Each structure stands twice: as C-alpha cells, then as structure tokens.
Short mmCIF file of C-alpha atoms (C1' of nucleotides) in Angstrom, two decimals:
data_model
loop_
_atom_site.label_atom_id
_atom_site.label_comp_id
_atom_site.label_asym_id
_atom_site.label_seq_id
_atom_site.Cartn_x
_atom_site.Cartn_y
_atom_site.Cartn_z
CA MET A 1 -0.04 -0.03 0.13
CA PHE A 2 1.14 3.55 0.50
CA ARG A 3 2.15 5.52 3.59
CA MET A 4 -0.44 7.74 5.03
CA THR A 5 1.32 10.83 5.98
CA LEU A 6 -0.39 13.79 7.72
CA GLN A 7 -0.32 15.76 4.56
CA ARG A 8 -1.87 12.91 2.56
CA GLN A 9 -4.43 12.58 5.30
CA VAL A 10 -5.41 16.33 5.54
CA ILE A 11 -5.63 16.50 1.71
CA LEU A 12 -7.93 13.71 1.57
CA ASP A 13 -9.88 14.93 4.42
CA GLU A 14 -10.31 18.38 2.93
CA LEU A 15 -11.20 16.97 -0.37
CA ARG A 16 -13.98 14.96 1.31
CA ARG A 17 -14.98 17.97 3.35
CA VAL A 18 -15.37 20.35 0.34
CA CYS A 19 -18.73 20.47 -1.36
CA GLY A 20 -17.69 20.31 -5.00
CA HIS A 21 -14.91 19.35 -7.19
CA PRO A 22 -11.95 21.56 -6.41
CA THR A 23 -8.96 22.21 -8.53
CA ALA A 24 -5.62 21.34 -6.85
CA ASP A 25 -4.83 25.01 -5.86
CA GLN A 26 -8.33 25.44 -4.40
CA LEU A 27 -7.74 22.44 -2.19
CA TYR A 28 -4.12 23.96 -1.60
CA ASP A 29 -5.74 26.92 0.06
CA ARG A 30 -7.75 25.05 2.26
CA VAL A 31 -5.22 22.53 3.37
CA ARG A 32 -2.74 25.32 4.02
CA GLN A 33 -5.07 26.62 6.78
CA ARG A 34 -4.29 23.34 8.56
CA LEU A 35 -0.77 22.76 7.35
CA PRO A 36 0.66 26.21 6.52
CA ARG A 37 4.00 24.87 5.31
CA ILE A 38 2.63 22.47 2.87
CA SER A 39 3.60 23.01 -0.81
CA LEU A 40 1.51 22.93 -3.89
CA GLY A 41 3.71 20.33 -5.29
CA THR A 42 2.97 18.00 -2.53
CA VAL A 43 -0.82 18.59 -2.92
CA TYR A 44 -0.44 17.52 -6.68
CA ARG A 45 1.73 14.52 -5.83
CA ASN A 46 -0.76 13.37 -3.27
CA LEU A 47 -3.79 13.85 -5.54
CA GLU A 48 -2.05 11.97 -8.20
CA ILE A 49 -1.29 9.08 -5.86
CA LEU A 50 -4.84 8.90 -4.30
CA ALA A 51 -6.32 8.96 -7.75
CA GLY A 52 -3.98 6.18 -8.84
CA GLN A 53 -5.09 4.15 -5.82
CA GLY A 54 -8.59 4.58 -6.75
CA VAL A 55 -9.26 6.48 -3.45
CA ILE A 56 -10.28 9.65 -5.24
CA GLN A 57 -11.11 10.44 -8.74
CA ARG A 58 -9.44 12.84 -11.08
CA LEU A 59 -11.89 14.56 -13.45
CA GLU A 60 -11.02 14.35 -17.13
CA LEU A 61 -13.13 17.29 -18.13
CA ALA A 62 -12.50 19.87 -20.82
CA GLY A 63 -11.56 23.18 -20.06
CA GLY A 64 -8.63 24.63 -17.95
CA GLN A 65 -7.82 23.14 -14.67
CA ARG A 66 -7.94 19.51 -13.56
CA ARG A 67 -10.33 18.83 -10.71
CA PHE A 68 -10.69 16.27 -8.15
CA ASP A 69 -13.61 14.34 -6.69
CA ALA A 70 -13.64 12.70 -3.33
CA CYS A 71 -16.18 10.11 -4.69
CA ALA A 72 -14.31 7.57 -6.66
CA GLU A 73 -17.35 6.04 -8.28
CA ARG A 74 -18.06 6.90 -11.76
CA HIS A 75 -20.77 9.26 -12.33
CA PHE A 76 -21.38 12.43 -14.61
CA HIS A 77 -20.60 15.96 -14.06
CA VAL A 78 -21.99 19.31 -15.34
CA ARG A 79 -19.61 22.33 -15.59
CA CYS A 80 -21.11 25.94 -15.20
CA SER A 81 -20.28 27.77 -18.55
CA VAL A 82 -20.10 31.04 -16.57
CA CYS A 83 -18.00 30.34 -13.50
CA GLY A 84 -16.59 26.87 -14.22
CA SER A 85 -17.83 25.21 -11.03
CA VAL A 86 -18.68 21.51 -11.22
CA GLY A 87 -21.47 19.49 -9.96
CA ASP A 88 -22.68 16.03 -9.98
CA ILE A 89 -25.24 14.26 -12.12
CA LEU A 90 -27.48 11.62 -10.76
CA LEU A 91 -27.57 9.43 -13.69
CA ASP A 92 -26.40 5.65 -14.11
CA PRO A 93 -23.45 5.69 -16.38
CA ARG A 94 -23.55 1.86 -16.96
CA GLY A 95 -24.77 0.48 -20.33
CA LEU A 96 -24.35 4.06 -21.88
CA LEU A 97 -21.47 3.10 -23.89
CA ASN A 98 -23.36 0.17 -25.43
CA GLU A 99 -26.35 2.38 -26.05
CA MET A 100 -24.48 4.93 -27.84
CA LEU A 101 -21.81 2.97 -29.52
CA PRO A 102 -21.24 4.55 -32.86
CA ASP A 103 -21.51 2.05 -35.84
CA SER A 104 -18.54 3.10 -37.87
CA SER A 105 -15.21 4.51 -37.04
CA GLU A 106 -11.67 3.39 -37.53
CA PHE A 107 -11.06 3.80 -33.93
CA GLN A 108 -11.71 0.92 -31.68
CA ILE A 109 -13.93 2.53 -29.19
CA THR A 110 -13.32 1.58 -25.47
CA ASP A 111 -14.99 4.11 -23.40
CA ILE A 112 -17.18 7.40 -23.31
CA HIS A 113 -16.83 10.56 -21.50
CA VAL A 114 -19.85 12.67 -21.05
CA GLU A 115 -19.73 16.12 -19.56
CA PHE A 116 -22.79 18.22 -19.29
CA MET A 117 -22.75 22.08 -19.54
CA GLY A 118 -25.11 24.35 -17.82
CA LEU A 119 -25.55 27.19 -15.27
CA CYS A 120 -24.86 26.64 -11.62
CA PRO A 121 -27.51 27.63 -9.04
CA GLU A 122 -25.62 30.97 -8.52
CA CYS A 123 -25.08 31.88 -12.13
CA LYS A 124 -28.54 30.98 -13.40
CA ASP A 125 -30.26 33.50 -11.06
CA ARG A 126 -27.97 36.26 -12.13
CA PRO A 127 -28.75 38.78 -14.95
CA THR A 128 -26.31 38.07 -17.51
CA ALA A 129 -24.28 41.08 -17.49
CA VAL A 130 -22.52 40.61 -14.04
CA ALA A 131 -18.96 39.73 -13.63
CA PRO A 132 -18.26 36.09 -14.11
CA THR A 133 -15.27 33.76 -13.55
CA ALA A 134 -15.46 34.53 -9.71
CA GLU A 135 -14.78 30.97 -8.71
CA ARG A 136 -11.99 30.23 -11.32
CA HIS A 137 -9.64 32.97 -10.23
CA SER A 138 -10.85 33.45 -6.67
CA THR A 139 -7.51 32.95 -4.97
CA LYS A 140 -5.25 34.45 -7.43
CA LEU A 141 -5.05 38.06 -8.74
CA ARG A 142 -4.01 38.16 -12.42
CA ARG A 143 -1.02 40.46 -12.63
CA LYS A 144 -0.30 42.30 -15.75
CA HIS A 145 3.07 43.41 -16.65
CA SER A 146 4.04 47.04 -16.87
CA MET B 1 -16.61 40.58 -41.10
CA PHE B 2 -12.98 40.26 -40.59
CA ARG B 3 -9.95 40.83 -42.79
CA MET B 4 -8.64 37.88 -44.68
CA THR B 5 -4.92 38.25 -44.40
CA LEU B 6 -2.46 35.89 -46.16
CA GLN B 7 -1.68 34.31 -42.69
CA ARG B 8 -5.46 33.73 -42.02
CA GLN B 9 -5.92 32.17 -45.30
CA VAL B 10 -3.03 29.84 -45.25
CA ILE B 11 -3.85 28.85 -41.57
CA LEU B 12 -7.47 28.07 -42.66
CA ASP B 13 -6.14 26.33 -45.80
CA GLU B 14 -3.76 24.18 -44.10
CA LEU B 15 -6.33 23.27 -41.26
CA ARG B 16 -8.70 22.20 -44.06
CA ARG B 17 -5.98 20.22 -45.84
CA VAL B 18 -4.84 18.26 -42.79
CA CYS B 19 -6.49 15.03 -42.15
CA GLY B 20 -7.15 15.25 -38.42
CA HIS B 21 -7.64 17.62 -35.62
CA PRO B 22 -4.22 19.20 -35.26
CA THR B 23 -3.06 21.26 -32.20
CA ALA B 24 -1.97 24.87 -32.80
CA ASP B 25 1.62 23.94 -32.82
CA GLN B 26 1.12 21.17 -35.31
CA LEU B 27 -0.61 23.48 -37.59
CA TYR B 28 2.18 26.05 -36.82
CA ASP B 29 4.61 23.63 -38.21
CA ARG B 30 2.60 23.12 -41.28
CA VAL B 31 1.94 26.75 -41.92
CA ARG B 32 5.52 27.79 -41.38
CA GLN B 33 6.61 25.74 -44.40
CA ARG B 34 4.56 28.25 -46.46
CA LEU B 35 5.17 31.21 -44.31
CA PRO B 36 8.43 30.95 -42.65
CA ARG B 37 8.16 34.09 -40.72
CA ILE B 38 4.84 33.35 -39.24
CA SER B 39 4.65 33.23 -35.26
CA LEU B 40 2.95 30.90 -33.12
CA GLY B 41 0.95 33.72 -31.48
CA THR B 42 -0.57 34.66 -34.95
CA VAL B 43 -1.70 31.04 -35.53
CA TYR B 44 -3.29 31.13 -32.09
CA ARG B 45 -4.82 34.48 -32.55
CA ASN B 46 -6.37 33.48 -35.88
CA LEU B 47 -7.62 30.13 -34.82
CA GLU B 48 -9.67 32.03 -32.15
CA ILE B 49 -10.83 34.37 -34.65
CA LEU B 50 -11.97 31.75 -37.30
CA ALA B 51 -13.53 29.70 -34.23
CA GLY B 52 -15.27 32.81 -33.01
CA GLN B 53 -16.82 33.41 -36.42
CA GLY B 54 -17.78 29.86 -36.63
CA VAL B 55 -15.67 29.15 -39.69
CA ILE B 56 -13.86 26.38 -37.70
CA GLN B 57 -14.46 24.65 -34.53
CA ARG B 58 -12.46 24.54 -31.45
CA LEU B 59 -12.73 21.24 -29.83
CA GLU B 60 -13.37 21.09 -26.18
CA LEU B 61 -11.92 17.79 -25.35
CA ALA B 62 -10.38 16.72 -22.18
CA GLY B 63 -6.73 16.09 -21.94
CA GLY B 64 -3.72 18.47 -22.71
CA GLN B 65 -3.73 20.59 -25.78
CA ARG B 66 -6.49 22.38 -27.58
CA ARG B 67 -7.49 21.08 -31.04
CA PHE B 68 -9.16 22.45 -34.02
CA ASP B 69 -11.42 20.98 -36.65
CA ALA B 70 -11.91 22.41 -40.20
CA CYS B 71 -15.52 21.24 -40.02
CA ALA B 72 -17.62 23.67 -38.01
CA GLU B 73 -20.50 21.27 -37.78
CA ARG B 74 -21.01 19.67 -34.49
CA HIS B 75 -20.24 15.96 -34.47
CA PHE B 76 -18.39 13.65 -32.01
CA HIS B 77 -14.93 12.79 -31.62
CA VAL B 78 -12.73 9.93 -30.37
CA ARG B 79 -9.35 10.27 -28.72
CA CYS B 80 -6.96 7.51 -28.78
CA SER B 81 -5.87 6.91 -25.30
CA VAL B 82 -2.35 5.80 -26.26
CA CYS B 83 -1.19 8.63 -28.75
CA GLY B 84 -3.71 11.27 -28.24
CA SER B 85 -4.90 11.65 -31.75
CA VAL B 86 -8.37 12.51 -32.56
CA GLY B 87 -10.80 11.14 -35.11
CA ASP B 88 -14.46 11.69 -35.97
CA ILE B 89 -17.50 9.91 -34.95
CA LEU B 90 -20.24 9.45 -37.51
CA LEU B 91 -23.35 9.94 -35.30
CA ASP B 92 -25.94 12.44 -35.23
CA PRO B 93 -25.74 14.56 -32.03
CA ARG B 94 -28.94 16.03 -32.33
CA GLY B 95 -31.61 15.05 -29.75
CA LEU B 96 -29.07 13.44 -27.72
CA LEU B 97 -29.40 16.01 -24.99
CA ASN B 98 -33.14 15.49 -24.75
CA GLU B 99 -32.59 11.78 -24.57
CA MET B 100 -29.98 11.75 -22.06
CA LEU B 101 -31.29 14.77 -19.99
CA PRO B 102 -30.64 14.04 -16.29
CA ASP B 103 -33.78 14.24 -14.11
CA SER B 104 -32.25 16.08 -11.16
CA SER B 105 -29.45 18.66 -10.76
CA GLU B 106 -29.23 21.93 -9.29
CA PHE B 107 -27.65 23.07 -12.36
CA GLN B 108 -29.86 24.28 -15.46
CA ILE B 109 -28.30 21.98 -18.01
CA THR B 110 -27.99 23.48 -21.42
CA ASP B 111 -25.68 21.28 -23.40
CA ILE B 112 -23.78 18.03 -23.61
CA HIS B 113 -20.33 17.03 -24.50
CA VAL B 114 -19.49 13.62 -25.47
CA GLU B 115 -16.07 12.36 -26.08
CA PHE B 116 -15.19 8.75 -27.02
CA MET B 117 -11.99 6.94 -25.94
CA GLY B 118 -10.56 4.42 -27.84
CA LEU B 119 -7.52 3.12 -29.91
CA CYS B 120 -6.60 4.79 -33.30
CA PRO B 121 -5.88 2.46 -36.29
CA GLU B 122 -2.31 2.46 -35.49
CA CYS B 123 -2.26 2.03 -31.82
CA LYS B 124 -4.68 -0.65 -31.86
CA ASP B 125 -2.65 -3.00 -34.03
CA ARG B 126 0.40 -2.61 -32.01
CA PRO B 127 1.38 -4.92 -29.24
CA THR B 128 0.89 -2.98 -26.01
CA ALA B 129 4.42 -2.78 -24.74
CA VAL B 130 5.71 -0.27 -27.55
CA ALA B 131 6.61 3.27 -26.89
CA PRO B 132 3.60 5.49 -26.90
CA THR B 133 2.80 9.24 -27.06
CA ALA B 134 4.50 9.55 -30.30
CA GLU B 135 1.91 11.84 -31.69
CA ARG B 136 1.67 14.25 -28.79
CA HIS B 137 5.10 15.29 -28.70
CA SER B 138 6.19 14.69 -32.26
CA THR B 139 7.54 18.22 -32.72
CA LYS B 140 9.28 19.03 -29.52
CA LEU B 141 11.88 17.16 -27.62
CA ARG B 142 11.52 17.20 -23.94
CA ARG B 143 14.38 18.76 -22.49
CA LYS B 144 15.62 17.91 -18.94
CA HIS B 145 17.45 20.45 -16.99
CA SER B 146 20.93 19.87 -15.37
"C1'" DT C 1 -4.28 57.01 -44.16
"C1'" DT C 2 -5.95 54.49 -40.47
"C1'" DG C 3 -6.03 50.96 -37.62
"C1'" DC C 4 -6.07 45.88 -37.79
"C1'" DG C 5 -3.14 42.26 -37.75
"C1'" DT C 6 1.53 40.80 -37.44
"C1'" DG C 7 6.24 39.31 -35.47
"C1'" DC C 8 8.71 39.02 -31.52
"C1'" DA C 9 9.57 38.03 -26.79
"C1'" DA C 10 7.98 38.02 -22.39
"C1'" DA C 11 4.67 36.90 -19.22
"C1'" DC C 12 1.22 33.97 -17.58
"C1'" DT C 13 -1.24 29.61 -15.72
"C1'" DG C 14 -1.19 25.00 -14.48
"C1'" DT C 15 1.56 21.21 -13.67
"C1'" DT C 16 5.91 18.53 -12.98
"C1'" DT C 17 10.49 17.55 -11.24
"C1'" DG C 18 15.42 17.59 -9.13
"C1'" DC C 19 17.28 18.18 -4.94
"C1'" DA C 20 18.38 17.93 -0.31
"C1'" DC C 21 16.61 16.79 3.93
"C1'" DG C 22 13.82 14.96 7.60
"C1'" DC C 23 10.20 11.97 9.46
"C1'" DG C 24 7.73 7.77 9.55
"C1'" DT C 25 8.09 2.87 9.82
"C1'" DA D 1 18.62 3.05 9.50
"C1'" DC D 2 16.51 3.37 5.33
"C1'" DG D 3 13.96 5.40 2.13
"C1'" DC D 4 9.63 7.50 1.09
"C1'" DG D 5 7.52 11.68 0.93
"C1'" DT D 6 8.28 16.38 1.77
"C1'" DG D 7 9.33 21.85 0.83
"C1'" DC D 8 11.31 24.52 -2.29
"C1'" DA D 9 12.30 26.44 -6.54
"C1'" DA D 10 13.03 26.02 -11.06
"C1'" DA D 11 11.65 24.08 -15.08
"C1'" DC D 12 8.23 22.82 -18.24
"C1'" DA D 13 4.05 23.09 -21.67
"C1'" DG D 14 0.62 25.51 -23.44
"C1'" DT D 15 -1.39 29.79 -24.28
"C1'" DT D 16 -1.85 34.86 -24.04
"C1'" DT D 17 -0.42 39.57 -24.58
"C1'" DG D 18 2.22 44.39 -24.89
"C1'" DC D 19 4.59 46.75 -28.19
"C1'" DA D 20 6.11 48.64 -32.30
"C1'" DC D 21 5.76 48.59 -37.08
"C1'" DG D 22 3.96 47.38 -41.45
"C1'" DC D 23 0.38 46.11 -44.56
"C1'" DA D 24 -4.49 45.74 -46.35
"C1'" DA D 25 -8.60 48.30 -46.81
#
DNA sequence: TTGCGTGCAAACTGTTTGCACGCGT
DNA sequence: ACGCGTGCAAACAGTTTGCACGCAA
C-alpha cells in the first residue's frame, strides 16, 4: 500500500469535506489553513497518488484546470459555463457506452466521457451582465506586466 | 466581417488540408513551411478568430492541448488513449441532450459534450508494450534540466 | 491614411520535477 | 537505518499579450 502521511490525510480529508470538485490550488488553499508549510507540489503529488489508488477520482473534463472528486465512483458532471464550477449528475453511467456505440469508426472505441454544460445555481439566477469567472480565479489576482 | 490576411488564409487552408484535428503547434509547423516568418501567436490568434466566427471549430476535449477542426458542424470525436490523436464519429448529435437529460440537478443543463475514448488504427494493431505518445510530442523534444 | 493584424518576446497559468533533508516505519 | 515523502524552487508546456511596425482596406 502507500504511506499515510499527515499531509496525505489532510488533503484527503479536505477533499472529502469540500462540497464540490476543487482544483488542486483550491484544495491547496484549504489545506494550507491546517498545514501552513505544505507545498503545492505536495498537493499535486498526493492527489495523483490517491487517484492512482482509486481512493479519489481525477476528473477528465474539458476546460482549463484539472479537478478532483472525493467520490471515486463513476458518475457524470456538469460544468457551469459561466463560472466553471462543477456539479454531480445523478444518472447511472452503466450501459451508456453500448447504447451510444457508434456504428462506424476506424478507432476501436473503449469508453465514453460525457460532460454536461449548464448554469450553476448561482449563475443561473444572475442577470447576464454581471462579472463572471469569480470561482475560477478566486484565490489569485491576475498580474499584468508594466 | 474580418480581414482575410494571407496568414489567416494559409492557416485556414492548412487546417482544411490536414486529415485530423491538429493542435495549434502542429498547424504552426505546417503553416511555417509556407510562411516561414509566421509566429505561433499569430496562429493562436487566428484560430481563435476563425472559431469565433464559426468558420472552424475549437474542440473542447479533455486532455492536454486544444485541438481544431476544419469542419464547424457539430459531431463527436474519439481520442486515442495511447497517442492522443483524434478522429471523427459519424453519429448524429441532435436529440442526444433530450434523450440523456438528467432528471435532477441543481444546475440548469444547457448542453452536453460527449467524447469517446479508444485506440486509433495505428495503436490498436500495436503490441501493448511499445513506446506510446509519439503523436503528442512529435515536434518537440522534452528537455531535462541539469 | 488608418487601424487591424503581425512578429517577437516575455509573461502567464497550471503542472511537474530535481534536490536535499527529515520524518515515519 | 532506510528510504519514502516533503518543501522549495525552477523548469516545463501550452497559451496569451504588450509593443512597435507594416500592410490591407
């Protein structure tokens, strides 16, 4: 098996505690409140290891950052097209591949990834003009050079 | 409308000429053979503009690089899980969203992205042990420091 | 002539990795 | 005692952008 260090434990714990599907640096921010000296590299490394062990799930979604899910069972996700936040979809994925299997392709199809797009609860109630992307860059200010 | 510069034209032309769904720098390599002084930034800018106009399609797939498709009509794609190359799927996407629409979610679902995974013709005939990722890094050697 | 589009380089984001050290087993 | 896992920083890949200039309309 693998060693359960304090860092690993806190990372896993915080991932489970969060509602949602945080990116590595969102998780880093939370973990840092409990382990101020942890490094972002460690967070990445541990998420990778935990995902490799099947303890957590790495989300293979389109769009910028990688996200992680404390629930390792396969299920679908929705991504908010305004703020980028991700939610779960309650729908049984089994059998979908057979159902949808394309009739002709030179590729040998082995799997299917489905990703829904939509508006999260917060963004759908908001008049369209308001500043978006709050979630995506919440912890980092974009610096412009000179 | 938008200005049709030579660069724009060549980029579009090469995208149409390629069989496949090239990344920006794959396209850059081809375009450079006709316009040696073009810059990668220009390729990105033009691909963005052309996609914005609906002339071409930007692929919203999982996994590393962004890819582009000369065909702007919506259709599905397969990604080779070994080499990363992308193929088309002949399957009518219309109606799929309604068919698959999840019954409950706090998100307001507006769209669905489907991506098939599989093995491309070349990789599926290859004994599993052989060096993969040929396509993904074809034009760039990975440098290690020190 | 005007200003959009280019080439260039540098900055930026997200992720990975070499290294030395220190902690868990 | 050993070696895995850490913190740190730098490197990396992919993409974007400020700037000055030049070409298309």
